């Protein structure tokens, strides 16, 4: 036990000088919770596995402290003086402390960061998002409904013009938003600059034919800073402002890439794809942090949008409760977590303007009316993974907001009548939900939707069929 990290019942931790965190912690060999929790507090702030003899009284004032434990649920609450974090709004650095070495400690069987709280005094130092879903709504001229998108599938392997052709089909079918899949980069069969050029061509054509603006999210995650910026600049030179987003694989490319793009391109929608997060966010994973925590960090770092999960409606693991909570953390001024309520504002919690704004939000008023200069702007939930037109209504019922982008890859490109029909079916399914008409009934006179319903009901058999045989050269 490292007693200097134990301050059970300490109320100073609520004075705004501390980031608060709740962990589920299980020590090996029956180590008592208070004991192992102090080891976690030490390793994740100032200390090590032994008391440091050369610590100063000042360095000790930077200790994280365990201020509460719940032995029944194996929970420990730890407060971190936020002055230990890198100045200048560095989310990567916070994660290195709280979700760093502790996951490797041999004395632990489980260590999961379940929730975090950022006090207003700390929020002041972090930019949060710049370009938001409201800006994209304005560009797309879509007021209320979700923004409907797709991921081009196959995930990889199309040439740049094959790729762009599918973008065109989706857009003319009525879709708004297309994204590169998370591993798309500068592959030799679809060179990055040619892909952008072809997408621009497809977009112009689709816009002329539909009379509507469209958006494409380009993956600029790269090997190094210069390459990433080079790719961003290719896009800026070829695309109209507002018509493109920058996608970053936030977990594999890293928080530094996310924050670099946030700072360098505040006029662009920053799309945080979280591929890889399942290794540490899943419920079965004993070490890591949760989807709501990931989402809070992404908002702090300034992502315009992040994937928050389909609330178990789609193909990816995820709990409805956590995914909806994450969407709220992304979007709201006041969001409830499992352990902390977060107010995304730099204003003290007792300020009357803030109290009024939270009240208005609870009655459904838009965030945009609150005067966001002292508030962290919202991050847009991006809902993806195994969705198809028949599931969109189910998700809308669960999530309780229309402020999101949804992308369906397989759910659109597997439509038996093709991608354009797939896009139409998405819009039709939404209309049915909006008009509160049962999907089947609404599909009576809408072929695309009817075919989609039939197809996705029988999906299992179809998915298991063998791939087409492809024989490039016939033997003599
Ligand atoms: C969805 C997707 C996304 C996942 C990631 C995919 O495609 O493009 O990467 O949604 O999961 O490749 O699976 P489908 P999450 O529509 O074909 O499933 O959104 O949970 O981070
Ligand atoms: Mg070290
Ligand atoms: Mg993907």
Coordinates of C-alpha atoms and ligand atoms in Angstrom, one line a residue:
X1 CA 0.0 0.0 0.0
X2 CA 1.3 3.4 -0.9
X3 CA -0.5 5.5 1.8
X4 CA 0.5 8.8 0.3
X5 CA -1.9 8.1 -2.6
X6 CA -4.9 7.3 -0.3
X7 CA -7.2 10.0 0.7
X8 CA -10.6 8.3 1.2
X9 CA -13.4 10.8 1.7
X10 CA -11.3 13.8 0.6
X11 CA -13.7 16.5 -0.8
X12 CA -11.0 18.8 -2.1
X13 CA -11.0 16.7 -5.3
X14 CA -14.2 18.5 -6.4
X15 CA -12.6 21.9 -6.3
X16 CA -11.9 22.0 -10.0
X17 CA -8.2 21.2 -9.8
X18 CA -8.7 17.5 -10.5
X19 CA -9.7 15.3 -13.3
X20 CA -11.8 12.5 -11.8
X21 CA -11.7 8.9 -12.9
X22 CA -13.4 5.7 -12.0
X23 CA -11.7 2.4 -12.6
X24 CA -12.7 -1.2 -12.1
X25 CA -9.6 -2.8 -10.5
X26 CA -8.9 -6.3 -9.5
X27 CA -5.5 -7.2 -7.9
X28 CA -3.9 -10.6 -8.2
X29 CA -3.9 -13.0 -5.3
X30 CA -6.5 -11.2 -3.3
X31 CA -4.6 -7.9 -2.8
X32 CA -7.1 -5.6 -1.0
X33 CA -8.7 -3.0 -3.2
X34 CA -7.5 0.0 -1.4
X35 CA -4.0 -1.3 -1.6
X36 CA -4.0 -2.1 -5.3
X37 CA -5.8 1.1 -6.0
X38 CA -3.0 3.2 -4.5
X39 CA -0.6 1.3 -6.8
X40 CA -2.7 2.3 -9.8
X41 CA -2.8 5.9 -8.6
X42 CA 1.0 5.9 -8.1
X43 CA 1.9 4.4 -11.5
X44 CA -0.6 6.6 -13.4
X45 CA 0.6 9.8 -11.8
X46 CA 3.9 10.5 -10.0
X47 CA 5.1 7.2 -8.6
X48 CA 6.3 3.7 -9.2
X49 CA 5.9 0.3 -7.4
X50 CA 8.0 1.6 -4.4
X51 CA 7.9 4.8 -2.4
X52 CA 10.2 7.3 -4.1
X53 CA 12.7 8.6 -1.6
X54 CA 13.6 11.7 -3.6
X55 CA 10.1 13.0 -4.0
X56 CA 9.7 16.6 -3.1
X57 CA 6.7 18.1 -1.2
X58 CA 5.8 19.9 -4.5
X59 CA 6.0 16.7 -6.6
X60 CA 3.9 15.0 -3.9
X61 CA 1.2 17.6 -4.4
X62 CA 0.9 16.2 -7.9
X63 CA 0.0 12.7 -6.7
X64 CA -3.2 11.2 -7.9
X65 CA -5.3 10.2 -4.9
X66 CA -7.8 7.4 -4.4
X67 CA -10.7 9.2 -2.8
X68 CA -13.4 6.5 -2.8
X69 CA -13.6 2.8 -3.2
X70 CA -16.5 0.3 -3.5
X71 CA -15.2 -3.2 -2.6
X72 CA -18.4 -5.0 -3.7
X73 CA -18.1 -3.7 -7.3
X74 CA -14.3 -3.5 -7.3
X75 CA -14.5 0.2 -8.1
X76 CA -12.0 2.9 -7.2
X77 CA -12.3 6.6 -7.8
X78 CA -9.0 8.4 -8.4
X79 CA -8.5 12.2 -8.7
X80 CA -5.6 13.6 -10.8
X81 CA -4.4 17.1 -10.4
X82 CA -4.8 18.2 -14.0
X83 CA -1.7 20.4 -13.8
X84 CA 0.3 17.2 -14.3
X85 CA -0.9 17.1 -17.9
X86 CA 1.1 18.6 -20.8
X87 CA 0.1 22.2 -21.3
X88 CA -1.6 23.3 -24.5
X89 CA -4.4 20.9 -24.6
X90 CA -2.8 17.5 -25.2
X91 CA -5.2 14.6 -25.0
X92 CA -2.5 12.1 -25.9
X93 CA -0.7 13.0 -22.7
X94 CA -3.7 12.5 -20.5
X95 CA -4.2 9.0 -21.9
X96 CA -0.6 8.2 -21.4
X97 CA -1.1 8.9 -17.7
X98 CA -4.5 7.3 -17.1
X99 CA -4.4 4.5 -19.6
X100 CA -0.7 3.9 -19.9
X101 CA 1.6 1.8 -17.8
X102 CA -1.2 0.7 -15.5
X103 CA -2.4 -1.8 -18.1
X104 CA 0.9 -3.6 -17.9
X105 CA 1.2 -4.0 -14.1
X106 CA 1.8 -7.6 -13.2
X107 CA -0.1 -7.2 -9.9
X108 CA -3.4 -6.6 -11.8
X109 CA -6.0 -8.9 -13.1
X110 CA -8.3 -6.2 -14.3
X111 CA -8.0 -2.5 -14.8
X112 CA -10.7 -0.7 -16.8
X113 CA -11.2 3.0 -16.9
X114 CA -15.0 3.3 -16.8
X115 CA -15.6 7.0 -16.7
X116 CA -13.8 10.4 -16.5
X117 CA -14.8 13.9 -15.6
X118 CA -13.2 17.1 -16.8
X119 CA -13.8 20.1 -14.6
X120 CA -14.5 23.5 -16.3
X121 CA -11.1 24.9 -15.3
X122 CA -9.5 22.1 -17.2
X123 CA -11.8 22.3 -20.2
X124 CA -10.5 25.8 -20.8
X125 CA -7.3 24.4 -22.1
X126 CA -8.7 22.1 -24.7
X127 CA -10.1 23.3 -28.0
X128 CA -12.8 20.7 -28.6
X129 CA -14.3 20.5 -32.1
X130 CA -14.2 23.4 -34.6
X131 CA -16.2 22.3 -37.7
X132 CA -19.4 20.6 -36.5
X133 CA -22.4 18.7 -37.8
X134 CA -24.3 22.0 -38.0
X135 CA -21.7 23.3 -40.5
X136 CA -22.2 20.1 -42.5
X137 CA -25.9 20.4 -42.3
X138 CA -25.7 23.9 -43.7
X139 CA -23.5 22.8 -46.5
X140 CA -25.8 19.9 -47.4
X141 CA -28.9 21.9 -46.8
X142 CA -30.3 19.2 -44.5
X143 CA -32.1 20.6 -41.5
X144 CA -33.4 17.8 -39.3
X145 CA -32.9 14.3 -40.6
X146 CA -29.7 12.2 -40.1
X147 CA -27.0 12.6 -42.7
X148 CA -27.1 9.4 -44.8
X149 CA -23.8 7.9 -45.9
X150 CA -22.0 4.9 -47.1
X151 CA -18.6 3.3 -47.0
X152 CA -17.5 2.1 -50.4
X153 CA -17.2 -1.7 -50.4
X154 CA -15.3 -3.8 -51.2
X155 CA -13.2 -2.3 -48.4
X156 CA -10.2 -2.2 -50.7
X157 CA -9.3 -3.4 -54.2
X158 CA -11.3 -1.2 -56.5
X159 CA -9.5 1.1 -58.9
X160 CA -10.0 4.8 -58.3
X161 CA -12.5 5.1 -61.1
X162 CA -14.5 2.0 -60.0
X163 CA -14.5 3.6 -56.6
X164 CA -15.8 6.9 -57.8
X165 CA -18.5 5.3 -59.9
X166 CA -19.9 3.8 -56.7
X167 CA -19.8 7.2 -55.0
X168 CA -21.7 8.6 -58.0
X169 CA -24.3 5.8 -57.8
X170 CA -24.9 6.4 -54.1
X171 CA -25.2 10.1 -54.5
X172 CA -27.6 10.0 -57.3
X173 CA -29.6 7.5 -55.3
X174 CA -30.1 10.2 -52.7
X175 CA -27.2 9.6 -50.3
X176 CA -25.4 12.6 -48.8
X177 CA -22.0 11.4 -47.6
X178 CA -19.4 8.8 -48.7
X179 CA -16.4 7.8 -46.8
X180 CA -13.2 6.0 -47.6
X181 CA -13.0 2.8 -45.6
X182 CA -10.5 2.9 -42.7
X183 CA -7.6 1.1 -44.5
X184 CA -7.9 3.1 -47.8
X185 CA -4.7 5.0 -48.4
X186 CA -2.5 5.3 -51.4
X187 CA -2.6 1.8 -52.7
X188 CA -1.0 1.1 -56.1
X189 CA -4.3 0.1 -57.8
X190 CA -6.0 3.3 -56.6
X191 CA -3.4 6.1 -56.2
X192 CA -4.5 8.7 -53.8
X193 CA -4.5 11.7 -56.1
X194 CA -6.4 9.7 -58.8
X195 CA -8.9 8.6 -56.3
X196 CA -9.5 12.3 -55.2
X197 CA -9.7 13.4 -58.9
X198 CA -12.2 10.7 -59.8
X199 CA -14.3 11.4 -56.7
X200 CA -14.4 15.1 -57.6
X201 CA -15.6 14.2 -61.1
X202 CA -18.3 11.9 -59.7
X203 CA -19.4 14.5 -57.2
X204 CA -19.8 17.2 -59.8
X205 CA -21.8 14.9 -62.0
X206 CA -24.0 13.8 -59.2
X207 CA -24.5 17.3 -58.0
X208 CA -25.5 18.5 -61.4
X209 CA -28.0 15.7 -61.8
X210 CA -29.5 15.9 -58.4
X211 CA -29.2 19.7 -57.7
X212 CA -27.9 18.9 -54.2
X213 CA -24.5 19.2 -52.6
X214 CA -22.6 16.1 -51.5
X215 CA -19.8 15.3 -49.1
X216 CA -16.9 12.9 -49.2
X217 CA -14.7 11.9 -46.2
X218 CA -11.1 11.1 -47.3
X219 CA -8.8 9.0 -45.2
X220 CA -5.6 11.0 -44.8
X221 CA -4.0 8.7 -42.1
X222 CA -0.4 8.2 -43.2
X223 CA 3.1 7.0 -42.3
X224 CA 4.3 10.4 -41.2
X225 CA 3.2 14.0 -40.7
X226 CA 4.4 15.3 -44.1
X227 CA 2.6 12.6 -46.0
X228 CA -0.6 13.2 -44.1
X229 CA -0.4 16.9 -44.8
X230 CA 0.5 16.3 -48.4
X231 CA -2.7 14.2 -48.8
X232 CA -4.8 16.8 -47.1
X233 CA -3.4 19.4 -49.5
X234 CA -4.2 17.3 -52.5
X235 CA -7.8 17.2 -51.4
X236 CA -7.9 20.9 -50.7
X237 CA -6.5 21.7 -54.1
X238 CA -9.0 19.4 -55.9
X239 CA -12.3 19.7 -53.9
X240 CA -14.7 22.5 -53.0
X241 CA -14.6 23.8 -49.4
X242 CA -17.3 22.0 -47.4
X243 CA -17.5 19.1 -49.8
X244 CA -14.8 17.1 -48.0
X245 CA -14.0 15.7 -44.6
X246 CA -10.6 14.4 -43.3
X247 CA -10.8 10.9 -41.8
X248 CA -8.2 9.9 -39.3
X249 CA -7.8 6.4 -37.9
X250 CA -7.6 7.9 -34.5
X251 CA -6.4 4.7 -32.7
X252 CA -3.8 3.5 -35.1
X253 CA -2.6 6.8 -36.5
X254 CA -3.0 8.2 -33.0
X255 CA -4.2 11.2 -31.0
X256 CA -1.4 13.4 -32.3
X257 CA -2.7 12.9 -35.9
X258 CA -6.2 13.8 -34.7
X259 CA -5.1 17.0 -32.9
X260 CA -2.8 18.0 -35.7
X261 CA -5.6 18.0 -38.2
X262 CA -7.9 19.7 -35.7
X263 CA -5.4 22.6 -35.3
X264 CA -4.2 22.8 -38.9
X265 CA -7.6 22.6 -40.6
X266 CA -10.3 24.1 -38.3
X267 CA -12.5 24.6 -41.4
X268 CA -12.8 20.9 -42.2
X269 CA -15.0 18.2 -40.7
X270 CA -12.6 15.9 -38.8
X271 CA -13.8 12.3 -38.9
X272 CA -12.4 10.1 -36.2
X273 CA -12.5 6.4 -37.2
X274 CA -11.8 4.2 -34.2
X275 CA -10.7 0.9 -35.8
X276 CA -8.8 -1.1 -33.1
X277 CA -10.8 0.3 -30.1
X278 CA -12.5 -3.1 -29.6
X279 CA -9.3 -4.6 -28.2
X280 CA -9.7 -2.3 -25.1
X281 CA -13.3 -1.1 -25.0
X282 CA -15.1 -4.4 -25.2
X283 CA -16.8 -5.5 -22.1
X284 CA -14.9 -8.8 -22.2
X285 CA -11.6 -6.9 -22.3
X286 CA -10.3 -6.7 -18.7
X287 CA -7.9 -3.8 -19.4
X288 CA -8.6 -0.6 -21.2
X289 CA -11.3 2.0 -21.3
X290 CA -14.9 2.2 -22.3
X291 CA -16.6 3.6 -25.4
X292 CA -18.1 6.5 -23.5
X293 CA -14.5 7.4 -22.2
X294 CA -13.1 7.1 -25.7
X295 CA -15.8 9.4 -27.0
X296 CA -15.2 12.0 -24.3
X297 CA -11.5 12.1 -25.1
X298 CA -12.3 12.4 -28.8
X299 CA -14.5 15.4 -28.1
X300 CA -11.8 17.0 -25.9
X301 CA -9.3 16.4 -28.8
X302 CA -11.6 18.2 -31.2
X303 CA -13.0 15.4 -33.4
X304 CA -16.0 16.8 -35.5
X305 CA -17.4 13.2 -35.5
X306 CA -16.5 9.9 -34.0
X307 CA -18.1 6.4 -34.4
X308 CA -20.1 5.7 -31.3
X309 CA -21.6 2.3 -32.2
X310 CA -25.0 1.1 -33.3
X311 CA -26.3 0.2 -29.9
X312 CA -26.1 -3.5 -30.7
X313 CA -28.4 -3.1 -33.8
X314 CA -25.6 -3.7 -36.2
X315 CA -22.6 -6.1 -36.6
X316 CA -20.1 -4.7 -34.1
X317 CA -20.1 -5.6 -30.4
X318 CA -21.5 -2.8 -28.2
X319 CA -24.1 -2.3 -25.5
X320 CA -27.1 -0.2 -26.2
X321 CA -26.6 1.7 -22.9
X322 CA -23.0 2.5 -23.6
X323 CA -23.4 3.5 -27.2
X324 CA -26.3 5.8 -26.4
X325 CA -24.3 7.2 -23.5
X326 CA -21.4 7.8 -25.8
X327 CA -23.6 9.6 -28.4
X328 CA -24.8 11.9 -25.6
X329 CA -21.3 12.6 -24.4
X330 CA -20.5 13.5 -28.0
X331 CA -23.5 15.8 -28.6
X332 CA -24.7 17.3 -25.4
X333 CA -23.8 20.3 -23.3
X334 CA -24.8 18.2 -20.2
X335 CA -24.2 14.4 -20.5
X336 CA -24.7 11.7 -17.9
X337 CA -22.1 9.0 -17.4
X338 CA -22.2 5.9 -15.3
X339 CA -20.3 7.8 -12.5
X340 CA -20.0 11.4 -13.5
X341 CA -22.2 14.1 -15.1
X342 CA -20.2 16.1 -17.5
X343 CA -20.9 19.7 -18.3
X344 CA -19.1 20.7 -21.5
X345 CA -18.6 24.2 -20.5
X346 CA -15.8 26.5 -19.2
X347 CA -18.4 28.3 -17.1
X348 CA -18.7 27.4 -13.4
X349 CA -21.5 25.0 -12.8
X350 CA -23.5 27.6 -10.7
X351 CA -23.6 30.2 -13.5
X352 CA -27.2 31.1 -14.3
X353 CA -26.6 31.2 -18.1
X354 CA -25.3 27.7 -17.9
X355 CA -28.1 26.4 -15.8
X356 CA -30.6 28.0 -18.2
X357 CA -28.8 26.4 -21.2
X358 CA -28.9 23.0 -19.6
X359 CA -32.5 23.4 -18.9
X360 CA -33.3 24.4 -22.5
X361 CA -31.2 21.4 -23.8
X362 CA -33.2 19.0 -21.6
X363 CA -36.3 20.4 -23.4
X364 CA -34.8 19.6 -26.8
X365 CA -33.5 23.0 -27.8
X366 CA -30.5 23.0 -30.1
X367 CA -27.0 23.5 -28.8
X368 CA -26.4 26.2 -31.4
X369 CA -28.6 28.6 -29.6
X370 CA -26.6 28.6 -26.4
X371 CA -23.8 30.9 -27.5
X372 CA -21.1 28.3 -27.8
X373 CA -18.1 30.6 -27.2
X374 CA -17.7 29.3 -23.6
X375 CA -18.8 25.8 -24.3
X376 CA -17.1 22.9 -26.0
X377 CA -18.8 22.4 -29.3
X378 CA -20.5 19.0 -30.0
X379 CA -19.0 16.0 -31.7
X380 CA -21.2 14.3 -34.1
X381 CA -21.9 10.6 -33.5
X382 CA -21.2 8.5 -36.6
X383 CA -23.3 5.3 -36.6
X384 CA -21.9 2.5 -38.6
X385 CA -21.2 -1.2 -38.7
X386 CA -23.6 -3.8 -40.2
X387 CA -26.5 -1.4 -40.7
X388 CA -28.9 -1.7 -43.5
X389 CA -32.1 0.0 -44.5
X390 CA -34.3 -2.3 -42.3
X391 CA -32.3 -1.3 -39.2
X392 CA -32.3 2.4 -39.4
X393 CA -35.7 2.8 -37.7
X394 CA -34.7 0.5 -34.9
X395 CA -31.6 2.6 -34.2
X396 CA -33.6 5.8 -34.3
X397 CA -36.0 4.4 -31.8
X398 CA -33.1 3.6 -29.4
X399 CA -30.9 6.7 -29.8
X400 CA -33.4 9.5 -29.3
X401 CA -31.7 12.0 -31.7
X402 CA -31.4 12.7 -35.4
X403 CA -28.2 14.5 -35.0
X404 CA -25.9 11.9 -36.4
X405 CA -24.3 10.7 -39.6
X406 CA -25.0 7.1 -40.4
X407 CA -22.9 5.1 -42.9
X408 CA -24.0 1.8 -44.3
X409 CA -21.4 -0.1 -46.5
X410 CA -22.6 -3.7 -46.9
X411 CA -26.1 -2.5 -46.2
X412 CA -26.1 -0.5 -49.4
X413 CA -23.7 -2.2 -51.8
X414 CA -25.2 -5.6 -51.3
X415 CA -28.6 -4.5 -52.5
X416 CA -29.6 -6.9 -55.3
X417 CA -30.5 -4.0 -57.6
X418 CA -27.2 -2.2 -56.9
X419 CA -25.8 0.7 -55.0
X420 CA -28.2 3.4 -56.3
X421 CA -31.2 1.3 -55.3
X422 CA -29.4 0.7 -52.0
X423 CA -29.2 4.4 -51.4
X424 CA -32.9 4.9 -52.3
X425 CA -33.9 2.1 -49.9
X426 CA -32.1 4.0 -47.1
X427 CA -34.0 7.1 -47.7
X428 CA -37.3 5.2 -48.1
X429 CA -36.7 3.4 -44.8
X430 CA -36.1 6.7 -43.1
X431 CA -39.3 8.2 -44.6
X432 CA -41.3 5.2 -43.3
X433 CA -39.9 5.8 -39.8
X434 CA -40.6 9.6 -40.0
X435 CA -44.2 9.0 -41.1
X436 CA -44.6 6.3 -38.5
X437 CA -45.7 3.8 -41.2
X438 CA -44.6 0.2 -40.7
X439 CA -41.7 -0.6 -43.0
X440 CA -43.4 -3.5 -44.8
X441 CA -46.4 -1.4 -45.5
X442 CA -44.4 1.6 -46.8
X443 CA -42.5 -0.8 -49.1
X444 CA -45.6 -1.8 -50.9
X445 CA -45.1 0.7 -53.7
X446 CA -41.4 1.2 -53.3
X447 CA -39.4 -1.5 -55.1
X448 CA -36.0 -0.6 -53.7
X449 CA -37.2 -0.9 -50.1
X450 CA -39.2 -4.0 -50.8
X451 CA -36.2 -5.7 -52.4
X452 CA -34.0 -4.6 -49.5
X453 CA -36.4 -6.0 -46.9
X454 CA -36.6 -9.4 -48.7
X455 CA -32.9 -9.5 -49.1
X456 CA -31.9 -8.6 -45.6
X457 CA -34.4 -11.0 -44.2
X458 CA -32.7 -13.8 -46.1
X459 CA -29.3 -12.3 -45.6
X460 CA -27.7 -15.3 -43.8
X461 CA -28.0 -17.6 -46.8
X462 CA -26.8 -15.0 -49.2
X463 CA -23.8 -14.0 -47.2
X464 CA -22.6 -17.6 -47.0
X465 CA -22.6 -18.2 -50.8
X466 CA -19.2 -18.9 -52.4
X467 CA -17.4 -16.1 -54.1
X468 CA -17.5 -16.0 -57.9
X469 CA -14.8 -18.1 -59.5
X470 CA -12.4 -15.8 -61.3
X471 CA -10.0 -17.3 -63.9
X472 CA -7.8 -14.7 -65.4
X473 CA -5.9 -16.9 -67.8
X474 CA -7.3 -20.1 -69.3
X475 CA -5.0 -23.0 -69.4
X476 CA -4.4 -24.4 -72.9
Ligands
LIG1 C1 -18.9 -0.4 -41.7 C2 -17.4 -0.1 -41.5 C3 -16.9 0.6 -40.3 C4 -17.4 0.0 -39.0 C5 -16.5 0.3 -37.8 C6 -16.8 -1.5 -41.6 O1 -19.2 -1.1 -42.8 O2 -16.9 0.6 -42.6 O3 -15.5 0.6 -40.3 O4 -18.6 0.6 -38.8 O5 -17.1 0.1 -36.6 O6 -15.8 -1.6 -42.4 O7 -17.2 -2.4 -41.0 P1 -20.6 -1.9 -43.0 P2 -17.6 1.2 -35.6 O8 -21.7 -0.9 -43.1 O9 -20.4 -2.7 -44.2 O10 -20.7 -2.8 -41.8 O11 -18.5 2.1 -36.4 O12 -18.3 0.5 -34.5 O13 -16.4 1.9 -35.1
LIG2 MG1 8.1 5.1 -17.0
LIG3 MG1 -14.9 0.5 -42.2

